[in-house]
mmCIF file with all atom_site columns, C-alpha atoms in Angstrom:
data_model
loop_
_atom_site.group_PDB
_atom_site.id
_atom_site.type_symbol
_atom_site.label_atom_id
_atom_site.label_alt_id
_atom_site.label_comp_id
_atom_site.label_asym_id
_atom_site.label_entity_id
_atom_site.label_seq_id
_atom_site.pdbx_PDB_ins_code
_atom_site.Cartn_x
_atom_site.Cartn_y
_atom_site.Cartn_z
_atom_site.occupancy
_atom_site.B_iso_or_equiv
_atom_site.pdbx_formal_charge
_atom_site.auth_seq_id
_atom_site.auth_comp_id
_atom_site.auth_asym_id
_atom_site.auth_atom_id
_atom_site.pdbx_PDB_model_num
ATOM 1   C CA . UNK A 1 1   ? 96.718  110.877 95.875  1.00 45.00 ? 1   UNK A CA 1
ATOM 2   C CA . UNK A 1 2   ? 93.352  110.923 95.458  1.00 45.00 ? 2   UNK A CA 1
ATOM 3   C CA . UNK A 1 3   ? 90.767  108.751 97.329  1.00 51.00 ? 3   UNK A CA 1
ATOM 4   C CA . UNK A 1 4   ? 87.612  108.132 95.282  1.00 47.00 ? 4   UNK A CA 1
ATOM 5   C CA . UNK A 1 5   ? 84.491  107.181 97.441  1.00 49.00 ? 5   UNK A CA 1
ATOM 6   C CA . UNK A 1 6   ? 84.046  103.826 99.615  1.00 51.00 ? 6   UNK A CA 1
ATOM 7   C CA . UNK A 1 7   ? 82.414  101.068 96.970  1.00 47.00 ? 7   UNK A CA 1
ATOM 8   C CA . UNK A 1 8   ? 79.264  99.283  97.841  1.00 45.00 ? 8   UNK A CA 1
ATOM 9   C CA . UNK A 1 9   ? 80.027  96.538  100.033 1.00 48.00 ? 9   UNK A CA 1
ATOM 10  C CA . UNK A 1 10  ? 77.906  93.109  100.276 1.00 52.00 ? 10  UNK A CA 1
ATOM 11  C CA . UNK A 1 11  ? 77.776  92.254  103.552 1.00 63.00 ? 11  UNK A CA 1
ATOM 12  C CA . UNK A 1 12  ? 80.244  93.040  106.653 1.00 69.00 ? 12  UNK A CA 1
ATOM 13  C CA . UNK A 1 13  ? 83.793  91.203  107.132 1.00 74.00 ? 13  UNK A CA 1
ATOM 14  C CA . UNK A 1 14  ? 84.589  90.101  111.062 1.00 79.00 ? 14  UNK A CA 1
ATOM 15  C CA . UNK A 1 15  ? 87.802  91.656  111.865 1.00 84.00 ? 15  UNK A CA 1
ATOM 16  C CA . UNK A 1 16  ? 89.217  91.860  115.218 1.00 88.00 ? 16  UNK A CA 1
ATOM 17  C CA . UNK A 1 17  ? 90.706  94.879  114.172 1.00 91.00 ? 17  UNK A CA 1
ATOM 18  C CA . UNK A 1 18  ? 89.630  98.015  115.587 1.00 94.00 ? 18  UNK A CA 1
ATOM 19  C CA . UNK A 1 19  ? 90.998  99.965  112.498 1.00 95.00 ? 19  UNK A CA 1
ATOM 20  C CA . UNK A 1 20  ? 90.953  98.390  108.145 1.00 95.00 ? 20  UNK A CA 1
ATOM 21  C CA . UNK A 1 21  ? 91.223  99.798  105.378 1.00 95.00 ? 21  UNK A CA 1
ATOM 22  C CA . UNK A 1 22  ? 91.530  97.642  101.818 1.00 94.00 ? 22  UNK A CA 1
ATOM 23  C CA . UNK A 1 23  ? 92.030  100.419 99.237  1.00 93.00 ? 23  UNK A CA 1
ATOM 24  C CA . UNK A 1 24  ? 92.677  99.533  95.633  1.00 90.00 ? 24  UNK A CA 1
ATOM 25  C CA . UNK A 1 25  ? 96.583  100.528 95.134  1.00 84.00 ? 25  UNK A CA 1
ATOM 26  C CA . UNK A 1 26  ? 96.077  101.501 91.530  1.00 83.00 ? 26  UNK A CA 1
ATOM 27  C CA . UNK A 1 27  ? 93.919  103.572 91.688  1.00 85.00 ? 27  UNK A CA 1
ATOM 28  C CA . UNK A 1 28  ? 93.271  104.431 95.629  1.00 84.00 ? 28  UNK A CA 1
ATOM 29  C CA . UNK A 1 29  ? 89.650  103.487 95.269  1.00 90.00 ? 29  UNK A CA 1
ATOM 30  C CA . UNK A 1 30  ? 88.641  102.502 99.175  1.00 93.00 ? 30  UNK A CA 1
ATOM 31  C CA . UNK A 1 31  ? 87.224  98.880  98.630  1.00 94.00 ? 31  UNK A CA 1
ATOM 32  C CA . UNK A 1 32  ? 86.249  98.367  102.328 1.00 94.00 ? 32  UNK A CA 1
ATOM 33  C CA . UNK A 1 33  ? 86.825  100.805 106.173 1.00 95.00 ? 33  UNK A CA 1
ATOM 34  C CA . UNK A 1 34  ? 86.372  100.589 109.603 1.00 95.00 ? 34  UNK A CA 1
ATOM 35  C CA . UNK A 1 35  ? 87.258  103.517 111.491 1.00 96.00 ? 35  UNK A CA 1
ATOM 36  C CA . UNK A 1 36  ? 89.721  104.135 109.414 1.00 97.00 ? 36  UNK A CA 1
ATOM 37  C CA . UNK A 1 37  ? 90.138  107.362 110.648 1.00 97.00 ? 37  UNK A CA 1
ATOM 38  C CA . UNK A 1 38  ? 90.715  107.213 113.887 1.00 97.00 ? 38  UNK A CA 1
ATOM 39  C CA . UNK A 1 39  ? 94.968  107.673 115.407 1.00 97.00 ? 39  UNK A CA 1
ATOM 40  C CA . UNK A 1 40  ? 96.251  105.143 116.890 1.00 97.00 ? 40  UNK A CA 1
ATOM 41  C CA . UNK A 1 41  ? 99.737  103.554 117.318 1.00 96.00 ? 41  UNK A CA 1
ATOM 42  C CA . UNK A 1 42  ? 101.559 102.099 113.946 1.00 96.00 ? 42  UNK A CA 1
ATOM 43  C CA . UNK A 1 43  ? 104.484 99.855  115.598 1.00 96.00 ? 43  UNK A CA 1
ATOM 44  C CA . UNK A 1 44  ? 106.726 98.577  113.126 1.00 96.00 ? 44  UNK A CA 1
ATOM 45  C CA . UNK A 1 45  ? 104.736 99.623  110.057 1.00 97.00 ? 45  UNK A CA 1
ATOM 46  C CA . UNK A 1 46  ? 106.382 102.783 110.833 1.00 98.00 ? 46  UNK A CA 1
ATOM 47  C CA . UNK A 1 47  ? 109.754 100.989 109.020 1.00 98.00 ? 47  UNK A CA 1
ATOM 48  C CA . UNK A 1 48  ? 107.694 100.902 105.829 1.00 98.00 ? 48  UNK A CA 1
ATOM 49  C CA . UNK A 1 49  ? 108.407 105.280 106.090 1.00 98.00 ? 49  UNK A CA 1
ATOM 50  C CA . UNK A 1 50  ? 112.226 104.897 107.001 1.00 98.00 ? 50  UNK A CA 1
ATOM 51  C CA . UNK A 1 51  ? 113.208 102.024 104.727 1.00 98.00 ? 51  UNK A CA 1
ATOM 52  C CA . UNK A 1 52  ? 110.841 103.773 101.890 1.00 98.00 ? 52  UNK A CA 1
ATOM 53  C CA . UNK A 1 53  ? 113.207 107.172 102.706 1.00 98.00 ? 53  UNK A CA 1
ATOM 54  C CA . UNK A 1 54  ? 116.216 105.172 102.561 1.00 98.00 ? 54  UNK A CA 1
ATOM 55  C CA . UNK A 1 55  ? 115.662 103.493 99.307  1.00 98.00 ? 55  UNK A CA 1
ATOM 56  C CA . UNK A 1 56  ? 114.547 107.521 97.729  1.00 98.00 ? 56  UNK A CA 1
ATOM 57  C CA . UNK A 1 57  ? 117.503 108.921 99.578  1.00 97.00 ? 57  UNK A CA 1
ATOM 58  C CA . UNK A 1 58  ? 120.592 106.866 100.186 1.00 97.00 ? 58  UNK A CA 1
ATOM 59  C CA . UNK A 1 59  ? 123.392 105.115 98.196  1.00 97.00 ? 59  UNK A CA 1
ATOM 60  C CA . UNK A 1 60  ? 122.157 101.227 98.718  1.00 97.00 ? 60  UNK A CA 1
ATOM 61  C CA . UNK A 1 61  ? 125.842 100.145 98.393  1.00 97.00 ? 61  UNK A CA 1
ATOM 62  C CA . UNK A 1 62  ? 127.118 102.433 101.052 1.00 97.00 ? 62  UNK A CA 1
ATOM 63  C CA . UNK A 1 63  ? 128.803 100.861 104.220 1.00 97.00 ? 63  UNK A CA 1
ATOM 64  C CA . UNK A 1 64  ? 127.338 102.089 107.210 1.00 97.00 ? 64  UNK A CA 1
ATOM 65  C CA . UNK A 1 65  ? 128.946 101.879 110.357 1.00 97.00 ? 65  UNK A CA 1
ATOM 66  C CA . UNK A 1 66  ? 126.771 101.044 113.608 1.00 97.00 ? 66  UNK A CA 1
ATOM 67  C CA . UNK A 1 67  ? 127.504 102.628 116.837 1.00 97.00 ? 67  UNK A CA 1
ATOM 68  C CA . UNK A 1 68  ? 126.399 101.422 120.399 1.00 96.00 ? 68  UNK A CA 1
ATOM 69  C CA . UNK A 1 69  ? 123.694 104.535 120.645 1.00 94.00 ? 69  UNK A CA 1
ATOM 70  C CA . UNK A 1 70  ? 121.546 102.995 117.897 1.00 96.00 ? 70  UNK A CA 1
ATOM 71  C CA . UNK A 1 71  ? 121.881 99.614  118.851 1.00 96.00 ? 71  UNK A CA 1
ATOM 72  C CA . UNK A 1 72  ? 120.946 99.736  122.187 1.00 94.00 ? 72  UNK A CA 1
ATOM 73  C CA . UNK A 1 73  ? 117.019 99.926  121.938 1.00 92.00 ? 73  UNK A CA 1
ATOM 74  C CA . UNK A 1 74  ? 114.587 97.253  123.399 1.00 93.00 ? 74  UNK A CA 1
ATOM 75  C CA . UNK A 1 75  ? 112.567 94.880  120.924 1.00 94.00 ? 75  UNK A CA 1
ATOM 76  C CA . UNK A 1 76  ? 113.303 92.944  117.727 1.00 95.00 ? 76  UNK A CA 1
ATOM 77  C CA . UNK A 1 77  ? 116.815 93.553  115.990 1.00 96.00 ? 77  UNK A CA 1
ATOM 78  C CA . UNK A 1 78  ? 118.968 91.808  113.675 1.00 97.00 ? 78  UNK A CA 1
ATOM 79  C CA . UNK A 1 79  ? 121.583 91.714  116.053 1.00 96.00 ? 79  UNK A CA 1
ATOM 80  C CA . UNK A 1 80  ? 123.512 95.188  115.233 1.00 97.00 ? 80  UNK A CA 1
ATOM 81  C CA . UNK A 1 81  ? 126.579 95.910  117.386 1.00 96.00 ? 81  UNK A CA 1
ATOM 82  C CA . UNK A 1 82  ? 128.925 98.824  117.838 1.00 97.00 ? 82  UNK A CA 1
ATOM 83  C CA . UNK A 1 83  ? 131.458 98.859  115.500 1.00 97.00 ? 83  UNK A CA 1
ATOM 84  C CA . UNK A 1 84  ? 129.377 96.776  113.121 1.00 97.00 ? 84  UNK A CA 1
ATOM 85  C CA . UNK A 1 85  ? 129.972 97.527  109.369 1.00 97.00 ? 85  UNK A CA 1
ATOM 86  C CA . UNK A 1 86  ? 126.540 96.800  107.263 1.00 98.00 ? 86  UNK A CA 1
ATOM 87  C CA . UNK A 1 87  ? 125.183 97.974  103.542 1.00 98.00 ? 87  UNK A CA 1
ATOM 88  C CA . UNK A 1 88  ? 122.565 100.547 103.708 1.00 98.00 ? 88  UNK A CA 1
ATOM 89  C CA . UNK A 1 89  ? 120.725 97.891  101.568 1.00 98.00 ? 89  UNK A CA 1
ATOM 90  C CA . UNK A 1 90  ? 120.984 95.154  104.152 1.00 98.00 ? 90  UNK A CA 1
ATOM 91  C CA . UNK A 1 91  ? 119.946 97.700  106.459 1.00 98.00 ? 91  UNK A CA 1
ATOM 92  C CA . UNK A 1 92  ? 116.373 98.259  104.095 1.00 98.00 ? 92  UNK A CA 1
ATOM 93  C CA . UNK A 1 93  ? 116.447 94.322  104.293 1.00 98.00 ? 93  UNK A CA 1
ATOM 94  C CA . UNK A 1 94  ? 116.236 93.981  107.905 1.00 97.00 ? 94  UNK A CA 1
ATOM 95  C CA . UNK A 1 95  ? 113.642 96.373  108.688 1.00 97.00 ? 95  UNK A CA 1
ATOM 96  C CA . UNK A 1 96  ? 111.265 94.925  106.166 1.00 97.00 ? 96  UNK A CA 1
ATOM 97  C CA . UNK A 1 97  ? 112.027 91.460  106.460 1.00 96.00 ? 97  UNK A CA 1
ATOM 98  C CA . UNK A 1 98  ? 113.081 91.370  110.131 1.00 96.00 ? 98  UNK A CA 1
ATOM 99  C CA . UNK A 1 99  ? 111.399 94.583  111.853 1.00 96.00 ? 99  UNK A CA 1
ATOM 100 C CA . UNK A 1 100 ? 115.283 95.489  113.295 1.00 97.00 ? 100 UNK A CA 1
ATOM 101 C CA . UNK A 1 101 ? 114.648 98.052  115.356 1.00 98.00 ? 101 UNK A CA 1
ATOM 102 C CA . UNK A 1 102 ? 118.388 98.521  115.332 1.00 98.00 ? 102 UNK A CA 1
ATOM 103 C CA . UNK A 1 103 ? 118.426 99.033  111.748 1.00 98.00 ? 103 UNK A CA 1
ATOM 104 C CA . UNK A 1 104 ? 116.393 101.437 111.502 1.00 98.00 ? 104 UNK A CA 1
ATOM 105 C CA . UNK A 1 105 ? 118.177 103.503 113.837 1.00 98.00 ? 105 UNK A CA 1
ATOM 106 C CA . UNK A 1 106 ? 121.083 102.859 111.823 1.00 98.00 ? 106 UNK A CA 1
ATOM 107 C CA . UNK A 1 107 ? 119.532 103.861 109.211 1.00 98.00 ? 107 UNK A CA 1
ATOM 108 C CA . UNK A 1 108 ? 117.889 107.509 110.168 1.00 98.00 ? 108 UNK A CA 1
ATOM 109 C CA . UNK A 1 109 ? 121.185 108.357 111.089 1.00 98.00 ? 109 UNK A CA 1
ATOM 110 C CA . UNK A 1 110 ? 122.964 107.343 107.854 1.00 97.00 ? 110 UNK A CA 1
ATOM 111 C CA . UNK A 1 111 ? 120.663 108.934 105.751 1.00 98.00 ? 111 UNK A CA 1
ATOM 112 C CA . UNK A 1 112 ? 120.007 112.133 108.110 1.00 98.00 ? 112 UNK A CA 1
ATOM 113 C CA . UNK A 1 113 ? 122.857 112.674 110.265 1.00 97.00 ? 113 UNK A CA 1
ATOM 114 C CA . UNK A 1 114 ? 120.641 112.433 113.026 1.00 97.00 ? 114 UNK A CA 1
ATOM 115 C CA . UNK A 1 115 ? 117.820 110.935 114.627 1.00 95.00 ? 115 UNK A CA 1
ATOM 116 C CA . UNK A 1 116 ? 115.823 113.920 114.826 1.00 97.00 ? 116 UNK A CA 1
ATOM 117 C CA . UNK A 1 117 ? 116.803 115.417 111.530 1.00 98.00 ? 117 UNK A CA 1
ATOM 118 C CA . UNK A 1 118 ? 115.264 112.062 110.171 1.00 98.00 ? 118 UNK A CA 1
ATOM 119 C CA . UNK A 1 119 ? 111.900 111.856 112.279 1.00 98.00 ? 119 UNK A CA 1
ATOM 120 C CA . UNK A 1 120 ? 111.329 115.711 110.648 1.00 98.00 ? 120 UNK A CA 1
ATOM 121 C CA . UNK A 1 121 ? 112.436 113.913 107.177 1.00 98.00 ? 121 UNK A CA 1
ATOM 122 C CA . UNK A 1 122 ? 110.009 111.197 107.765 1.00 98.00 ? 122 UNK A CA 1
ATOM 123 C CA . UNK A 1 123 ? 106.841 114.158 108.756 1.00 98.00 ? 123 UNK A CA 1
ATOM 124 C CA . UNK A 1 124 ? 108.004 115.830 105.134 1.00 98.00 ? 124 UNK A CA 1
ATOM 125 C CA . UNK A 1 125 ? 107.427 112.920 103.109 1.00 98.00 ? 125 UNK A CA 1
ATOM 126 C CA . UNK A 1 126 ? 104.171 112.011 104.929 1.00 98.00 ? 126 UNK A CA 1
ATOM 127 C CA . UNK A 1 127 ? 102.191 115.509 104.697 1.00 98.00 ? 127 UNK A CA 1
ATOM 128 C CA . UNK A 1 128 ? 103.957 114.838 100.761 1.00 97.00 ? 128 UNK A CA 1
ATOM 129 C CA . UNK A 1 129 ? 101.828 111.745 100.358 1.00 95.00 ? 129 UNK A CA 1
ATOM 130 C CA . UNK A 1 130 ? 98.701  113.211 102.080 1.00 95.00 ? 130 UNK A CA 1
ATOM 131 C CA . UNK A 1 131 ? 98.802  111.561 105.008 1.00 97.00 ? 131 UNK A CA 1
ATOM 132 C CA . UNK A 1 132 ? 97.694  114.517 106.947 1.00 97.00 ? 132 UNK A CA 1
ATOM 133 C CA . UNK A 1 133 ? 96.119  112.945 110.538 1.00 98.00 ? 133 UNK A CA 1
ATOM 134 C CA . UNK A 1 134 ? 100.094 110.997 110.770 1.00 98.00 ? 134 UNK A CA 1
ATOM 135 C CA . UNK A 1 135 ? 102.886 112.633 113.217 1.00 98.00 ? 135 UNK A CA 1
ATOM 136 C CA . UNK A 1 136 ? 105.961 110.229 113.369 1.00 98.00 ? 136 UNK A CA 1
ATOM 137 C CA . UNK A 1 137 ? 108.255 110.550 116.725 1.00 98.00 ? 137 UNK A CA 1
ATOM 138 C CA . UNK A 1 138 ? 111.013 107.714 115.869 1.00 98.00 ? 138 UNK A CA 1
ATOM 139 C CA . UNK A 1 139 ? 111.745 105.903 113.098 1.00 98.00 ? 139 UNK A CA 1
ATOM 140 C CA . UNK A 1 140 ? 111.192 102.216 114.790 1.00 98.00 ? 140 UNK A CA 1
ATOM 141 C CA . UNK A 1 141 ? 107.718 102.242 115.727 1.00 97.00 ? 141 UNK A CA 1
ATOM 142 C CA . UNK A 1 142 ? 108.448 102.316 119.583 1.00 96.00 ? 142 UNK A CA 1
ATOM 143 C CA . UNK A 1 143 ? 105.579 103.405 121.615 1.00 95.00 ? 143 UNK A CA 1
ATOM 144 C CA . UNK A 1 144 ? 106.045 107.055 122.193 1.00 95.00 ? 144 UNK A CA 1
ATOM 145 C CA . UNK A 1 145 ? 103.723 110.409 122.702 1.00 95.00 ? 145 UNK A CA 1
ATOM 146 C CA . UNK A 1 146 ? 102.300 111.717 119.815 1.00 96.00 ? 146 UNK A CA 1
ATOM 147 C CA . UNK A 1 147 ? 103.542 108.973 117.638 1.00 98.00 ? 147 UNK A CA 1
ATOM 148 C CA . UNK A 1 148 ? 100.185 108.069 115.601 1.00 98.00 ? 148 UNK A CA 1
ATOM 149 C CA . UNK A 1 149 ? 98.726  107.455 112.717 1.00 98.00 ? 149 UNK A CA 1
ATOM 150 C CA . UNK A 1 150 ? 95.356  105.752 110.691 1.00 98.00 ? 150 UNK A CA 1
ATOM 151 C CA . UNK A 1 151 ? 94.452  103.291 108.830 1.00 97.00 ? 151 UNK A CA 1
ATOM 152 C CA . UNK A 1 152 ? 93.477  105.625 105.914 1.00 96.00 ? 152 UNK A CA 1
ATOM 153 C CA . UNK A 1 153 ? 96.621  107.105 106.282 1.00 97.00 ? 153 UNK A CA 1
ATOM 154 C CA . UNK A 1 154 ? 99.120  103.980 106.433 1.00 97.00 ? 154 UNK A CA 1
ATOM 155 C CA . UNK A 1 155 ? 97.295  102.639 103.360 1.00 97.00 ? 155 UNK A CA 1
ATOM 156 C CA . UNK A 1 156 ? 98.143  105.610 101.485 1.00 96.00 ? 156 UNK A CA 1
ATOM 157 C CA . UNK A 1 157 ? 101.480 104.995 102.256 1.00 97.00 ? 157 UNK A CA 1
ATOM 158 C CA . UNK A 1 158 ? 101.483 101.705 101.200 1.00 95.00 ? 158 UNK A CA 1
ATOM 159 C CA . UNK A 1 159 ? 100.529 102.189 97.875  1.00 94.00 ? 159 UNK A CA 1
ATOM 160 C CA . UNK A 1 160 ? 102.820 105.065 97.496  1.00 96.00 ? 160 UNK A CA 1
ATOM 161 C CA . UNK A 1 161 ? 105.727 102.692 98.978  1.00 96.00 ? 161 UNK A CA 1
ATOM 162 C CA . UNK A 1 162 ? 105.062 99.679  96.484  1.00 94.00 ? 162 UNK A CA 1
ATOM 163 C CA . UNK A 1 163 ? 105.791 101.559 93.397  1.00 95.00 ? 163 UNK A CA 1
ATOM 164 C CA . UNK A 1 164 ? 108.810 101.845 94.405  1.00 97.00 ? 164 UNK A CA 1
ATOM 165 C CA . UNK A 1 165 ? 110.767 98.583  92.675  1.00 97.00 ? 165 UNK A CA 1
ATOM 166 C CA . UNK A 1 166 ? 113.135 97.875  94.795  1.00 97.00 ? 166 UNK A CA 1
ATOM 167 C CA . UNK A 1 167 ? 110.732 98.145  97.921  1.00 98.00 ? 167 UNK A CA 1
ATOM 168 C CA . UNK A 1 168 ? 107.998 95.594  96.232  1.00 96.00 ? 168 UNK A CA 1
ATOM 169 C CA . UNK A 1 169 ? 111.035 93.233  95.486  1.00 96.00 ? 169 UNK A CA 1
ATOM 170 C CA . UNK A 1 170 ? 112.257 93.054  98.995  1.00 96.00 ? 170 UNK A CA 1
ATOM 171 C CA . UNK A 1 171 ? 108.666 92.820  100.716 1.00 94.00 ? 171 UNK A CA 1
ATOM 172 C CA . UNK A 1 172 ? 108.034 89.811  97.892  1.00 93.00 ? 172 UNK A CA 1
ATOM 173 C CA . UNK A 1 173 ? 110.349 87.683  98.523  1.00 94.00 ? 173 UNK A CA 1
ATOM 174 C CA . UNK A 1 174 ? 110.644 84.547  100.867 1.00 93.00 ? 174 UNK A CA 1
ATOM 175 C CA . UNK A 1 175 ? 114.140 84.877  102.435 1.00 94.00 ? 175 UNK A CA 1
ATOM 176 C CA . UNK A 1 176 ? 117.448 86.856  101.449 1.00 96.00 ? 176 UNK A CA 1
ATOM 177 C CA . UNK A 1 177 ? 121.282 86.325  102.224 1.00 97.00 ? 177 UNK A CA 1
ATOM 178 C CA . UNK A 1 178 ? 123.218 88.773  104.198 1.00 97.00 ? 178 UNK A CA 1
ATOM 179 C CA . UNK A 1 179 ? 126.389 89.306  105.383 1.00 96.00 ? 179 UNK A CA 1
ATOM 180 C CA . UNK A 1 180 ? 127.796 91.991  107.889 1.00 96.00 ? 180 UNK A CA 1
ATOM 181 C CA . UNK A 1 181 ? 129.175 92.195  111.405 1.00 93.00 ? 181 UNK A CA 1
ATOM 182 C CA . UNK A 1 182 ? 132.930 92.797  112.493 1.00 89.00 ? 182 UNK A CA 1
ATOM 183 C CA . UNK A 1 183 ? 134.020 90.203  111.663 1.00 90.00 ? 183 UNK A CA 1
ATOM 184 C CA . UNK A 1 184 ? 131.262 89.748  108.881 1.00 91.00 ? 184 UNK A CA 1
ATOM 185 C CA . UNK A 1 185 ? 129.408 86.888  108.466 1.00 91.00 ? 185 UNK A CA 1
ATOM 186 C CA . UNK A 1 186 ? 126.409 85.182  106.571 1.00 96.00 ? 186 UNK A CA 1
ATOM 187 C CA . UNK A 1 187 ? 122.578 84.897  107.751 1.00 95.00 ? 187 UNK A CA 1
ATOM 188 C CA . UNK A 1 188 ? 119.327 84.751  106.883 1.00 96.00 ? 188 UNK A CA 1
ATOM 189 C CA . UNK A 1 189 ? 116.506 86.876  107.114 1.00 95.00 ? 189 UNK A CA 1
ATOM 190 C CA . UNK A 1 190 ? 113.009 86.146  106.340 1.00 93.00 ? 190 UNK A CA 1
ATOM 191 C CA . UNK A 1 191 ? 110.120 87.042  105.406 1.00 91.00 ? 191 UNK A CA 1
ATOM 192 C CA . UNK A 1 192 ? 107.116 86.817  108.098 1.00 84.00 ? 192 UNK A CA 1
ATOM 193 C CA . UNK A 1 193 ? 104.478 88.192  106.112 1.00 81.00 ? 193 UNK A CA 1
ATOM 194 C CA . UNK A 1 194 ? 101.947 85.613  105.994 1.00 78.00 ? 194 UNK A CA 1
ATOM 195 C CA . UNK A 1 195 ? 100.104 86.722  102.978 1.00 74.00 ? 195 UNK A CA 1
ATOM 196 C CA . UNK A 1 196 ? 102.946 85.728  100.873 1.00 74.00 ? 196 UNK A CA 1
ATOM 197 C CA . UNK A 1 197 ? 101.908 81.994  101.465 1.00 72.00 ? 197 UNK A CA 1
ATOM 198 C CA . UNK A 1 198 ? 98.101  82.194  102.678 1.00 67.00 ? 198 UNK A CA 1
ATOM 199 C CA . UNK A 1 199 ? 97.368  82.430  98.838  1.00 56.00 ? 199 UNK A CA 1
#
């Protein structure tokens, strides 16, 4: 990808941000930065990488299986238990609807075998995009050592990830049905990215 110099800017948003980047995703043209450079931790965005690698890499309509070692991590979930029998696509779902840490455990080791297999996976496809100042550790977003990126960086990946169709339809929409559990049953996810409705 390449990144054509910073336009002109008249005057100087307040952001409590300490890192922003607005980049044009057509064409990659960076609108507007503020130390966009600089590593620091990515959270959940990280799910953006492992649902994008899911969607490039795995059968959507595969049944996954959950066991207790992925299911067992601290912070936001949709609810995965061992034993648990779940679409690889409603997996995709709740990691960009929901931020389910669980599922994207599930999910690295679906597509991967293993956890580690994926994280190296997930390096691949960023140094593949250009995102060259990125080092991914897990495929959550948990706080760990040398798990980092920028805002440069992340907004590279974002306009790789949304031409992918299937990736801009999920992020897009409001709410979806799921089903899945042992024995399975319907919920809801939904979307909580406020942009969708700030417009």
């Amino acid at each position: 990808n390449l990144i054509l110099p910073k336009a002109s800017a008249v005057g100087e948003p307040s952001l409590s941000a300490k890192s922003a980047i607005l980049i044009n995703a057509l064409t990659n043209e960076v609108v507007y930065e503020k130390n966009a450079y600089e590593r620091r931790g990515v959270a959940s965005t990280t799910k953006i990488m492992t649902s994008l690698l899911a969607l490039e890499n795995g059968d959507l309509k595969k049944t996954i299986i959950a066991r207790d070692r992925d299911v067992r991590i601290e912070g936001t979930s949709i609810g995965l238990k061992d034993g648990d029998k779940i679409t690889l696509e409603t997996l995709v779902i709740g990691m960009l609807l929901e931020s389910g840490n669980d599922a994207a455990n599930v999910t690295a080791r679906a597509i991967s075998g293993s956890r580690e297999k994926f994280v190296s996976l997930m390096n691949k496809k960023a140094r593949q995009i250009g995102m060259n100042n990125t080092s991914f550790k897990n495929p959550s977003g948990l706080t760990e050592d040398d798990h980092y990126s920028t805002a440069f960086d992340m907004a590279l990946l974002g306009s790789y990830a949304i031409k992918n169709k299937k990736f801009r339809s999920i992020c897009s929409t409001d709410s979806i049905r799921v089903a899945y559990g042992t024995p399975e049953y319907q919920r809801t996810f939904k979307n909580h990215n406020k942009l969708l409705t700030s417009c």
